[in-house]
């Protein structure tokens, strides 16, 4: 993206025909950037144009020769598809839930790590570890080692209390995926909030104590307002990553049972590569991209507003 | 309003090391303005923070209004503090900043607003109440910090170098404002600074600390005229007092090749203390300058002349073989120049004598 600032007309000098400042000179200086621009267009914009083109076709790979132009029929189908609405809701629930809970847990751990105690460095490393694990491996770990109904650790721990026979993943598919995601994303939120906590000036905290605030008062009145923009950043970045979740769903539930734990990326994948319905899935993809652009615009505006404000005194 | 007592109060950061504040004894009267002054690392800020409840009291007691403060959290001490960097709440407006201590004490909203308005009126902040601190100048922020302290009507004001972030001119005017406001409100105030001019001009009494130990606690005039030891003598006064360690002779002391006659009262103090060498302190204004060659006085050569208009300071060195530096105050435009030979005679009889081994006043 380029930002061009309009210059007042009287300040714009006449462009020379040759030499520095001429139109040719401008292109010579921009030329080294062109390969990157061309590459970006090829890998992001062309596929999107193709997707739009496919979305206007009825084209199922299992029925060769059936390909034909159908206009916006695919889009009408998308909006009347109750499964699509269910999956869209799943996406919102999964993203919002995972962001919210990892944020709350991250805040809690960050507050603990912000105080000095023996072995803090070691504990901090342990807490960061989930973030360093490959998402596929993490999902597999939750599916087999922890949630498995026969030899999972959770049922093993619960069995002495007579509650160890739940098949967690088929009973609570969306919640199970969400738990695995929260486990992976809590360290990210924790690090972000910890950075916020440690950038807080000490004298402001001391002033609040002298001014009569108890621990909760200091936290509510001084720390939370200071952390606001770190929390906002966590929400936006977390949402951007988590809305695209695929690996955890693929590994743990395959979107099932039915579409109970599928989100939009996974559902589109299913329709395109398991149902081979290129036209339908392309239309869904376009709808998702447009919706994402709308949401992302607001989210990014939020980030830039809270970070360009510059709260430091 | 209350009196404040430090009773053998100590702060020890690491066991076995020298305490940051060592058995400090201060009795501050109700309504008094006391300045804690000292070089950096003297423990003055630590002492203030102990009083504020931001540092532990590891030994002894601190009492506010007769009540022992050991183990009492800051919020229950009924104090207000002004910090060096003001420590305003960046997300709150000026009005919210000033109302915060009242809010934390559960004061109703209307009462908070009227108190904040009254304080803002006094401090000239009325039109800024809706602004955030970052939209204010340094001087205005400083006043917001003051306002936040005074709306509380606390028993004690604590101020930790509140002027050090202001420019020189602001500092002088704000200094007077703070002193005047304190007199009007009559609230006991403990003020920390490293600037001896602030200490001398603002304090009813001044406590001078060094390495965590109290050196002297007295009125500014007493500190200047009767310094308890050579450190106090050297710290208070600008330029600093001239201190010479000299052998005692018949009529006074030997200063280089010449003999400096001392009045009988001073000679008897030296002999009572049984000293063979003595540390002699002469303030820059306690010299008269004569042209060289009239025989009397200590000979010196001028290195630098600082002309201030009303006064001039001559930075010179003595002709004693060791080039001992000496500072002399003369009237302005005295015509002295670099390289001039001058003869110096102490004018006053109130010269300061210190024991060279202990530094104590003789």
XYZ file of C-alpha atoms in Angstrom:
675
model
C 0.000 0.000 0.000
C 1.264 3.465 -0.738
C 0.164 6.663 0.851
C 0.311 9.749 -1.293
C 0.128 13.135 0.299
C -1.538 15.805 -1.791
C 0.682 18.806 -2.088
C -0.789 22.280 -2.457
C -0.587 23.240 -6.114
C 1.543 26.334 -5.672
C 4.231 24.285 -3.933
C 4.513 21.702 -6.709
C 7.418 22.643 -8.949
C 7.102 21.997 -12.672
C 8.380 18.519 -13.422
C 11.622 18.679 -15.451
C 11.687 16.673 -18.676
C 15.030 15.064 -17.975
C 17.444 14.453 -15.132
C 16.616 14.264 -11.427
C 12.937 14.763 -10.626
C 11.663 13.882 -14.082
C 9.057 11.201 -14.659
C 11.651 8.818 -16.122
C 13.914 9.355 -13.133
C 11.012 8.483 -10.802
C 10.478 5.184 -12.592
C 14.196 4.400 -12.479
C 14.140 4.840 -8.726
C 10.989 2.762 -8.290
C 12.190 -0.015 -10.591
C 13.980 -2.065 -7.906
C 10.669 -2.370 -6.034
C 8.776 -3.690 -9.054
C 9.683 -7.399 -8.730
C 8.283 -7.425 -5.194
C 5.110 -5.697 -6.375
C 4.670 -8.087 -9.299
C 5.265 -11.067 -7.050
C 2.719 -9.814 -4.530
C 0.133 -9.316 -7.249
C 0.782 -12.803 -8.643
C 0.483 -14.612 -5.322
C -2.355 -12.635 -3.727
C -4.429 -10.715 -6.255
C -4.499 -13.133 -9.205
C -5.763 -16.077 -7.136
C -8.448 -13.835 -5.710
C -9.550 -12.802 -9.203
C -9.615 -16.470 -10.221
C -11.664 -17.262 -7.148
C -14.198 -14.619 -8.073
C -14.330 -16.078 -11.571
C -14.862 -19.640 -10.258
C -17.513 -18.417 -7.848
C -19.681 -17.432 -10.793
C -19.563 -20.939 -12.261
C -21.327 -24.134 -11.443
C -18.380 -26.495 -11.425
C -18.111 -29.765 -9.618
C -14.980 -31.823 -10.323
C -16.880 -35.087 -9.898
C -19.166 -34.237 -12.805
C -16.871 -33.395 -15.735
C -18.455 -31.324 -18.452
C -21.034 -29.797 -16.138
C -19.144 -26.519 -15.896
C -21.249 -23.488 -16.831
C -21.722 -19.822 -15.964
C -24.471 -19.376 -13.375
C -24.087 -15.753 -12.224
C -24.714 -15.186 -8.536
C -26.496 -18.511 -7.940
C -23.593 -19.755 -5.839
C -23.830 -16.715 -3.575
C -27.558 -17.244 -3.105
C -26.835 -20.824 -2.123
C -24.177 -19.681 0.346
C -26.570 -17.377 2.145
C -29.374 -19.944 2.230
C -27.094 -22.760 3.391
C -27.923 -23.387 7.062
C -24.661 -25.289 7.485
C -22.739 -22.243 6.345
C -24.505 -20.114 8.954
C -23.814 -22.737 11.617
C -20.145 -22.804 10.636
C -19.933 -19.013 10.586
C -21.328 -18.965 14.114
C -18.801 -21.635 15.121
C -16.031 -19.441 13.742
C -17.176 -16.467 15.777
C -17.568 -18.579 18.938
C -14.246 -20.318 18.504
C -12.319 -17.128 17.747
C -13.974 -14.987 20.401
C -13.817 -17.713 23.031
C -10.199 -18.628 22.395
C -9.093 -14.968 22.343
C -11.042 -14.072 25.460
C -9.967 -17.011 27.601
C -6.333 -16.901 26.521
C -6.366 -13.182 27.257
C -7.774 -13.694 30.745
C -5.350 -16.515 31.531
C -2.499 -14.532 29.992
C -3.356 -11.543 32.195
C -3.380 -13.786 35.249
C -0.013 -15.367 34.472
C 1.496 -12.004 33.522
C 0.443 -10.554 36.876
C 2.067 -13.522 38.631
C 5.269 -13.209 36.617
C 5.435 -9.470 37.226
C 6.364 -10.068 40.845
C 9.714 -11.440 41.974
C 9.815 -15.008 43.289
C 12.314 -17.829 43.374
C 12.659 -19.587 39.994
C 10.799 -16.932 38.034
C 12.944 -17.329 34.904
C 12.340 -21.085 34.878
C 8.586 -20.734 35.357
C 8.462 -18.128 32.633
C 10.171 -20.472 30.186
C 7.743 -23.268 31.093
C 4.790 -20.973 30.552
C 6.029 -19.878 27.136
C 6.625 -23.438 25.885
C 3.088 -24.128 24.517
C 3.577 -21.267 22.071
C 6.747 -22.881 20.712
C 5.094 -26.196 19.858
C 3.968 -26.838 16.271
C 0.168 -26.352 16.212
C -0.365 -29.792 14.646
C 1.708 -31.443 17.358
C -0.143 -29.499 20.050
C -3.512 -30.579 18.652
C -2.364 -34.201 18.487
C -1.127 -33.942 22.057
C -4.500 -32.753 23.283
C -6.388 -35.287 21.226
C -4.431 -38.367 22.220
C -2.569 -37.697 25.441
C -5.169 -35.642 27.262
C -8.674 -36.023 25.814
C -8.622 -39.646 24.688
C -11.526 -41.521 26.364
C -9.555 -44.697 27.165
C -5.993 -43.678 27.872
C -6.213 -39.857 28.095
C -4.711 -38.171 31.140
C -7.814 -36.132 31.943
C -9.985 -39.198 32.380
C -7.157 -40.875 34.275
C -7.057 -38.006 36.747
C -10.855 -37.881 37.016
C -11.402 -41.626 37.367
C -10.850 -41.761 41.174
C -13.793 -39.350 41.455
C -16.006 -41.580 39.368
C -16.114 -39.227 36.364
C -13.522 -40.706 34.096
C -15.577 -42.081 31.204
C -16.339 -39.009 29.102
C -15.368 -38.914 25.439
C -14.444 -35.275 25.604
C -13.885 -34.634 21.920
C -17.150 -36.105 20.674
C -19.196 -34.721 23.569
C -17.778 -31.179 23.532
C -16.073 -30.895 20.116
C -15.962 -27.108 19.806
C -14.986 -26.616 23.444
C -12.211 -29.206 23.123
C -10.724 -27.415 20.131
C -11.064 -24.128 21.961
C -9.218 -25.495 25.008
C -6.310 -26.618 22.843
C -6.186 -23.195 21.187
C -6.364 -21.363 24.509
C -3.521 -23.504 25.789
C -1.415 -22.497 22.792
C -2.301 -18.827 22.758
C -2.154 -18.007 26.449
C 1.678 -17.576 26.368
C 1.380 -15.060 23.548
C -1.123 -12.970 25.487
C 0.944 -13.398 28.627
C 4.108 -12.063 26.979
C 2.270 -9.120 25.494
C 0.649 -8.148 28.785
C 3.844 -8.797 30.730
C 5.628 -6.329 28.448
C 2.865 -3.864 29.234
C 3.145 -4.419 32.962
C 6.887 -4.018 32.941
C 6.725 -0.802 30.962
C 4.544 0.757 33.623
C 6.293 3.574 35.505
C 6.773 2.700 39.174
C 6.137 6.163 40.497
C 2.587 6.181 39.140
C 1.851 2.979 41.057
C 3.423 4.448 44.171
C 1.419 7.646 43.738
C -1.777 5.597 43.588
C -0.821 3.786 46.794
C -0.086 7.047 48.580
C -3.346 8.473 47.237
C -5.192 5.799 49.147
C -5.804 3.048 46.600
C -5.709 -0.552 47.804
C -4.304 -3.300 45.588
C -7.556 -3.726 43.680
C -7.921 0.042 43.318
C -4.416 0.381 41.874
C -5.140 -2.469 39.457
C -8.492 -1.144 38.307
C -7.678 2.553 38.165
C -4.061 2.586 37.032
C -2.872 -0.779 35.709
C -5.866 -1.707 33.537
C -6.004 1.683 31.752
C -2.279 1.371 31.119
C -2.706 -2.176 29.791
C -5.656 -1.262 27.589
C -3.706 -0.869 24.390
C -1.682 -4.025 25.025
C -4.929 -5.917 25.527
C -6.372 -4.414 22.359
C -3.295 -5.454 20.434
C -3.610 -8.968 21.862
C -7.252 -9.173 20.824
C -6.584 -8.000 17.280
C -3.505 -10.146 16.649
C -5.050 -13.156 18.351
C -8.247 -12.808 16.317
C -6.328 -12.466 13.044
C -4.503 -15.728 13.691
C -7.305 -17.685 15.309
C -9.961 -16.904 12.722
C -7.848 -18.937 10.291
C -7.552 -21.947 12.570
C -7.359 -25.098 10.508
C -4.741 -27.458 11.910
C -6.300 -27.945 15.328
C -9.725 -28.738 13.839
C -8.246 -30.990 11.190
C -6.226 -32.972 13.734
C -8.739 -33.177 16.554
C -12.261 -33.410 15.145
C -12.225 -33.155 11.342
C -14.918 -30.546 11.903
C -17.280 -33.133 13.350
C -19.450 -34.553 14.523
C -21.283 -33.234 11.437
C -20.215 -29.609 11.314
C -20.338 -29.131 15.108
C -16.719 -28.039 15.325
C -16.014 -26.823 11.787
C -15.091 -23.235 11.195
C -15.185 -21.371 7.897
C -11.685 -22.236 6.618
C -12.253 -25.878 7.434
C -15.748 -25.945 5.912
C -14.495 -24.343 2.691
C -11.693 -26.885 2.596
C -14.244 -29.679 2.994
C -16.452 -28.343 0.222
C -13.545 -27.805 -2.155
C -11.333 -30.813 -1.567
C -13.735 -33.411 -0.214
C -16.926 -32.322 -1.990
C -15.035 -31.069 -5.080
C -17.583 -28.282 -5.471
C -15.296 -25.550 -6.766
C -18.008 -22.998 -7.578
C -19.662 -23.195 -4.146
C -16.452 -23.080 -2.144
C -15.098 -20.209 -4.224
C -18.242 -18.206 -3.469
C -17.845 -18.960 0.232
C -14.224 -17.909 0.066
C -15.160 -14.576 -1.490
C -17.815 -13.950 1.170
C -15.336 -14.744 3.942
C -12.650 -12.505 2.444
C -15.060 -9.580 2.163
C -16.304 -10.080 5.733
C -12.741 -10.367 6.994
C -11.721 -7.166 5.235
C -14.599 -5.305 6.880
C -13.786 -6.647 10.350
C -10.043 -6.176 9.894
C -10.466 -2.564 8.852
C -12.171 -1.767 12.122
C -9.702 -3.824 14.118
C -6.675 -2.195 12.534
C -8.168 1.235 13.031
C -8.515 0.366 16.703
C -4.845 -0.622 16.927
C -3.586 2.461 15.176
C -5.784 4.723 17.250
C -4.602 3.343 20.555
C -0.937 3.263 19.538
C -0.667 6.623 17.823
C -2.212 8.331 20.852
C 1.037 8.001 22.802
C -0.056 7.935 26.419
C 3.344 8.423 28.063
C 3.770 11.711 29.814
C -1.992 18.271 60.648
C 0.482 16.509 62.806
C 4.016 16.368 64.030
C 6.378 13.818 62.491
C 9.067 11.957 64.375
C 11.857 9.780 63.078
C 13.043 7.764 66.068
C 16.236 5.840 65.299
C 14.650 4.943 61.956
C 16.814 2.743 59.720
C 16.532 1.231 56.245
C 18.835 -1.672 55.469
C 18.732 -2.959 51.884
C 21.247 -5.782 52.276
C 22.000 -7.318 55.626
C 25.508 -6.479 56.776
C 25.973 -3.607 54.334
C 25.860 0.009 55.399
C 22.250 1.086 55.998
C 20.744 3.453 53.422
C 19.346 5.405 56.337
C 21.108 4.894 59.639
C 19.342 5.579 62.941
C 17.769 8.804 61.797
C 16.395 11.045 64.547
C 14.239 14.002 63.514
C 11.481 15.753 65.401
C 9.368 17.806 63.022
C 6.838 20.117 64.584
C 3.247 20.528 63.519
C 3.025 22.860 60.511
C 6.758 23.011 60.014
C 8.449 22.994 56.593
C 11.472 20.727 56.837
C 13.879 20.169 53.982
C 15.985 17.020 53.718
C 19.076 17.857 51.716
C 22.252 16.015 50.835
C 24.320 14.757 47.925
C 23.036 11.816 45.882
C 23.142 8.581 47.829
C 22.757 10.397 51.126
C 19.506 8.588 51.950
C 17.286 11.674 51.864
C 14.830 10.193 49.369
C 14.878 6.859 51.174
C 14.011 8.625 54.426
C 11.083 10.358 52.728
C 9.898 7.103 51.166
C 10.048 5.426 54.564
C 7.767 8.155 55.854
C 5.483 7.625 52.835
C 5.315 3.879 53.412
C 7.017 3.091 50.101
C 10.086 1.663 51.879
C 10.196 -0.644 54.858
C 11.226 0.703 58.245
C 13.856 -1.879 59.232
C 14.729 -0.404 62.596
C 13.351 2.191 64.988
C 10.076 3.977 64.458
C 8.482 6.740 62.445
C 5.538 8.450 64.099
C 2.971 10.737 62.489
C 0.854 12.568 65.058
C 2.222 10.242 67.720
C 1.077 7.104 65.889
C 3.715 4.509 65.047
C 3.833 3.927 61.287
C 5.768 0.641 61.219
C 3.672 -1.812 59.185
C 1.042 0.792 58.292
C 0.386 0.855 54.509
C 0.725 4.161 52.643
C -2.989 4.559 52.121
C -3.643 4.595 55.869
C -1.012 7.196 56.727
C -3.015 10.253 55.672
C -0.196 11.745 53.659
C 0.083 13.214 50.178
C 3.171 13.043 48.045
C 4.494 14.997 45.086
C 6.894 12.964 42.966
C 9.927 14.096 41.003
C 8.372 13.073 37.660
C 4.922 14.087 38.962
C 3.562 10.535 38.505
C 0.286 11.766 37.068
C -2.168 9.139 35.845
C -1.747 9.387 32.059
C -5.198 8.034 31.232
C -7.062 10.407 33.513
C -7.821 14.042 32.885
C -6.385 16.765 35.096
C -9.642 16.882 37.032
C -9.726 13.099 37.488
C -6.104 13.113 38.574
C -6.815 15.649 41.278
C -10.020 13.906 42.347
C -8.396 10.466 42.533
C -7.287 10.560 46.206
C -10.785 11.714 47.191
C -12.409 9.017 45.070
C -10.262 6.353 46.723
C -11.476 7.592 50.087
C -15.113 7.360 49.066
C -15.793 11.106 49.010
C -19.128 11.763 47.215
C -18.944 12.973 43.644
C -20.303 16.518 44.175
C -17.918 17.173 47.046
C -15.010 15.871 44.948
C -15.905 18.190 42.104
C -16.175 21.255 44.316
C -12.865 20.543 46.057
C -11.104 19.971 42.748
C -12.541 23.217 41.381
C -11.364 25.127 44.444
C -7.843 23.690 44.215
C -7.709 24.295 40.462
C -8.696 27.904 41.112
C -5.764 28.396 43.513
C -3.312 26.761 41.114
C -4.618 28.440 37.951
C -5.616 25.110 36.399
C -9.343 25.744 35.985
C -9.284 25.793 32.203
C -7.228 22.602 31.947
C -9.428 20.296 34.030
C -10.592 18.297 31.006
C -7.175 17.850 29.456
C -4.939 14.824 29.710
C -1.545 15.350 31.396
C 0.336 14.849 28.124
C -1.266 18.020 26.764
C 0.251 20.122 29.559
C 3.635 21.798 29.955
C 6.091 20.705 32.617
C 5.145 23.535 34.933
C 1.432 22.781 34.585
C 1.988 19.091 35.290
C 3.919 20.040 38.373
C 0.946 22.094 39.515
C -1.466 19.246 38.862
C 0.723 17.077 41.083
C 0.570 19.786 43.757
C -3.185 20.037 43.297
C -3.609 16.299 43.723
C -1.749 16.618 47.019
C -3.655 19.611 48.406
C -7.238 18.521 47.616
C -6.690 15.719 50.086
C -5.999 18.055 53.038
C -3.583 15.473 54.424
C -1.724 15.549 57.723
C 1.656 15.684 55.998
C 2.895 16.748 52.564
C 5.840 14.842 51.168
C 7.729 16.265 48.227
C 10.493 14.414 46.447
C 12.507 16.901 44.380
C 9.347 18.362 42.842
C 11.181 21.161 41.042
C 14.060 19.281 39.466
C 12.301 18.841 36.095
C 11.524 22.531 35.658
C 13.695 25.081 33.923
C 15.730 27.473 36.060
C 13.307 30.384 35.951
C 10.219 28.252 36.656
C 12.072 26.648 39.521
C 12.642 29.946 41.295
C 9.039 31.133 40.922
C 7.519 27.752 41.833
C 9.818 27.570 44.850
C 8.259 30.719 46.263
C 4.751 29.543 45.398
C 5.206 26.235 47.195
C 6.667 27.909 50.278
C 3.836 30.489 50.357
C 1.157 27.835 49.898
C 2.622 25.728 52.675
C 2.587 28.709 55.057
C -1.038 29.387 54.167
C -2.232 25.797 54.508
C -0.109 25.189 57.594
C 0.391 21.520 56.739
C 3.537 19.826 58.017
C 5.787 19.367 55.007
C 8.858 17.249 54.378
C 10.680 18.280 51.227
C 13.621 16.473 49.650
C 16.118 18.223 47.419
C 19.752 18.020 46.442
C 19.846 21.750 45.821
C 21.148 23.638 48.832
C 19.643 26.908 47.561
C 16.159 25.335 47.672
C 16.915 24.002 51.119
C 18.074 27.362 52.449
C 15.243 29.405 50.925
C 12.279 27.127 51.610
C 12.840 25.312 54.875
C 11.953 26.402 58.384
C 14.576 23.875 59.303
C 16.974 21.869 57.180
C 18.233 18.351 57.833
C 21.490 17.633 56.052
C 22.237 13.974 55.384
C 25.305 12.194 54.141
C 25.719 8.432 53.654
C 22.488 7.790 55.504
C 23.602 9.729 58.578
C 22.135 12.979 59.829
C 24.846 15.661 59.839
C 22.913 18.596 61.228
C 19.276 19.575 61.734
C 18.914 23.315 62.187
C 17.527 26.531 60.731
C 19.101 27.683 57.469
C 20.912 30.577 59.213
C 22.324 28.300 61.872
C 23.462 25.824 59.245
C 25.303 28.618 57.476
C 26.760 30.321 60.530
C 27.397 27.342 62.796
C 28.045 24.294 60.602
C 28.410 21.242 62.828
C 31.232 19.771 60.799
C 33.440 20.354 57.779
C 31.000 18.486 55.475
C 28.099 20.777 56.365
C 30.404 23.781 56.002
C 31.430 22.691 52.535
C 27.919 21.694 51.370
C 26.002 24.804 52.405
C 26.903 28.027 50.623
C 27.639 28.778 47.011
C 30.443 28.997 46.117
C 31.530 26.615 48.845
C 33.465 27.646 51.926
C 37.266 27.612 51.594
C 38.647 24.861 53.806
C 42.373 24.707 54.610
C 44.162 22.208 56.805
C 46.920 24.237 58.480
C 49.529 23.851 61.224
C 48.868 25.862 64.374
C 51.398 28.587 65.251
C 51.918 31.196 68.038
C 49.589 33.854 66.734
C 47.244 31.703 64.671
C 48.009 29.342 61.784
C 50.714 29.087 59.151
C 49.413 29.548 55.667
C 52.174 28.891 53.166
C 55.024 31.246 53.892
C 52.966 33.740 55.830
C 51.312 33.550 59.206
C 47.611 34.170 59.555
C 46.825 35.781 62.878
C 43.660 34.522 64.531
C 41.622 36.326 67.208
C 42.165 35.254 70.823
C 38.780 33.521 71.061
C 39.609 31.200 68.178
C 43.150 30.537 69.492
C 41.779 29.477 72.853
C 39.347 27.086 71.188
C 42.246 25.475 69.340
C 44.347 25.106 72.455
C 41.364 23.785 74.452
C 40.960 21.064 71.852
C 44.734 20.394 71.981
C 45.222 20.436 68.222
C 48.519 20.917 66.423
C 46.875 21.241 63.010
C 43.434 22.628 62.400
C 40.975 22.825 59.522
C 40.151 26.460 58.939
C 36.990 27.447 57.090
C 36.620 30.891 55.538
C 33.578 31.786 53.433
C 34.202 33.620 50.138
C 32.673 36.799 51.583
C 34.916 36.688 54.662
C 37.981 38.004 52.823
C 39.177 41.490 52.046
C 41.318 41.878 49.004
C 44.319 44.187 49.024
C 46.743 44.825 46.212
C 49.905 42.784 46.534
C 52.955 44.374 48.163
C 51.483 46.043 51.252
C 52.941 43.321 53.417
C 49.940 41.921 55.254
C 47.678 39.080 54.182
C 48.039 35.857 52.269
C 49.360 36.160 48.741
C 47.413 34.629 45.913
C 47.133 34.762 42.164
C 43.809 35.178 40.351
C 42.907 32.390 37.853
C 39.343 33.210 36.898
C 37.042 36.162 37.525
C 33.278 35.479 37.571
C 31.504 38.796 37.185
C 27.855 38.582 38.309
C 27.003 42.268 38.258
C 26.379 42.962 41.932
C 29.222 40.676 43.034
C 32.233 39.097 41.523
C 33.913 35.850 42.514
C 37.659 35.502 42.194
C 38.936 31.967 41.793
C 42.582 32.132 42.801
C 45.382 29.941 44.104
C 47.619 30.598 47.087
C 51.375 31.089 46.715
C 52.036 28.330 49.241
C 53.842 25.933 46.929
C 50.801 23.657 46.647
C 48.651 26.014 44.618
C 45.749 25.585 47.092
C 42.606 26.964 45.425
C 40.704 29.766 47.126
C 37.443 31.569 46.285
C 36.897 35.210 47.195
C 33.791 37.343 46.847
C 34.340 41.001 46.016
C 32.036 43.765 44.939
C 31.121 43.859 41.265
C 33.459 45.419 38.726
C 36.385 45.489 41.133
C 38.741 45.501 38.181
C 40.519 42.294 39.147
C 41.918 40.401 36.173
C 43.297 36.985 35.482
C 46.922 36.750 36.626
C 46.643 39.582 39.186
C 48.588 39.180 42.407
C 46.378 39.856 45.405
C 46.763 39.808 49.184
C 43.904 38.269 51.160
C 42.994 39.051 54.766
C 40.105 37.433 56.627
C 37.712 40.186 57.702
C 35.510 38.399 60.088
C 36.216 36.999 63.502
C 33.646 34.224 62.980
C 35.916 31.921 61.088
C 35.106 28.225 61.273
C 37.454 25.729 62.898
C 37.207 21.984 62.494
C 39.186 19.073 63.878
C 41.084 17.754 60.810
C 40.813 14.109 61.955
C 37.088 13.983 62.801
C 35.824 16.991 60.849
C 33.848 18.094 63.918
C 33.496 21.771 64.750
C 36.021 22.990 67.343
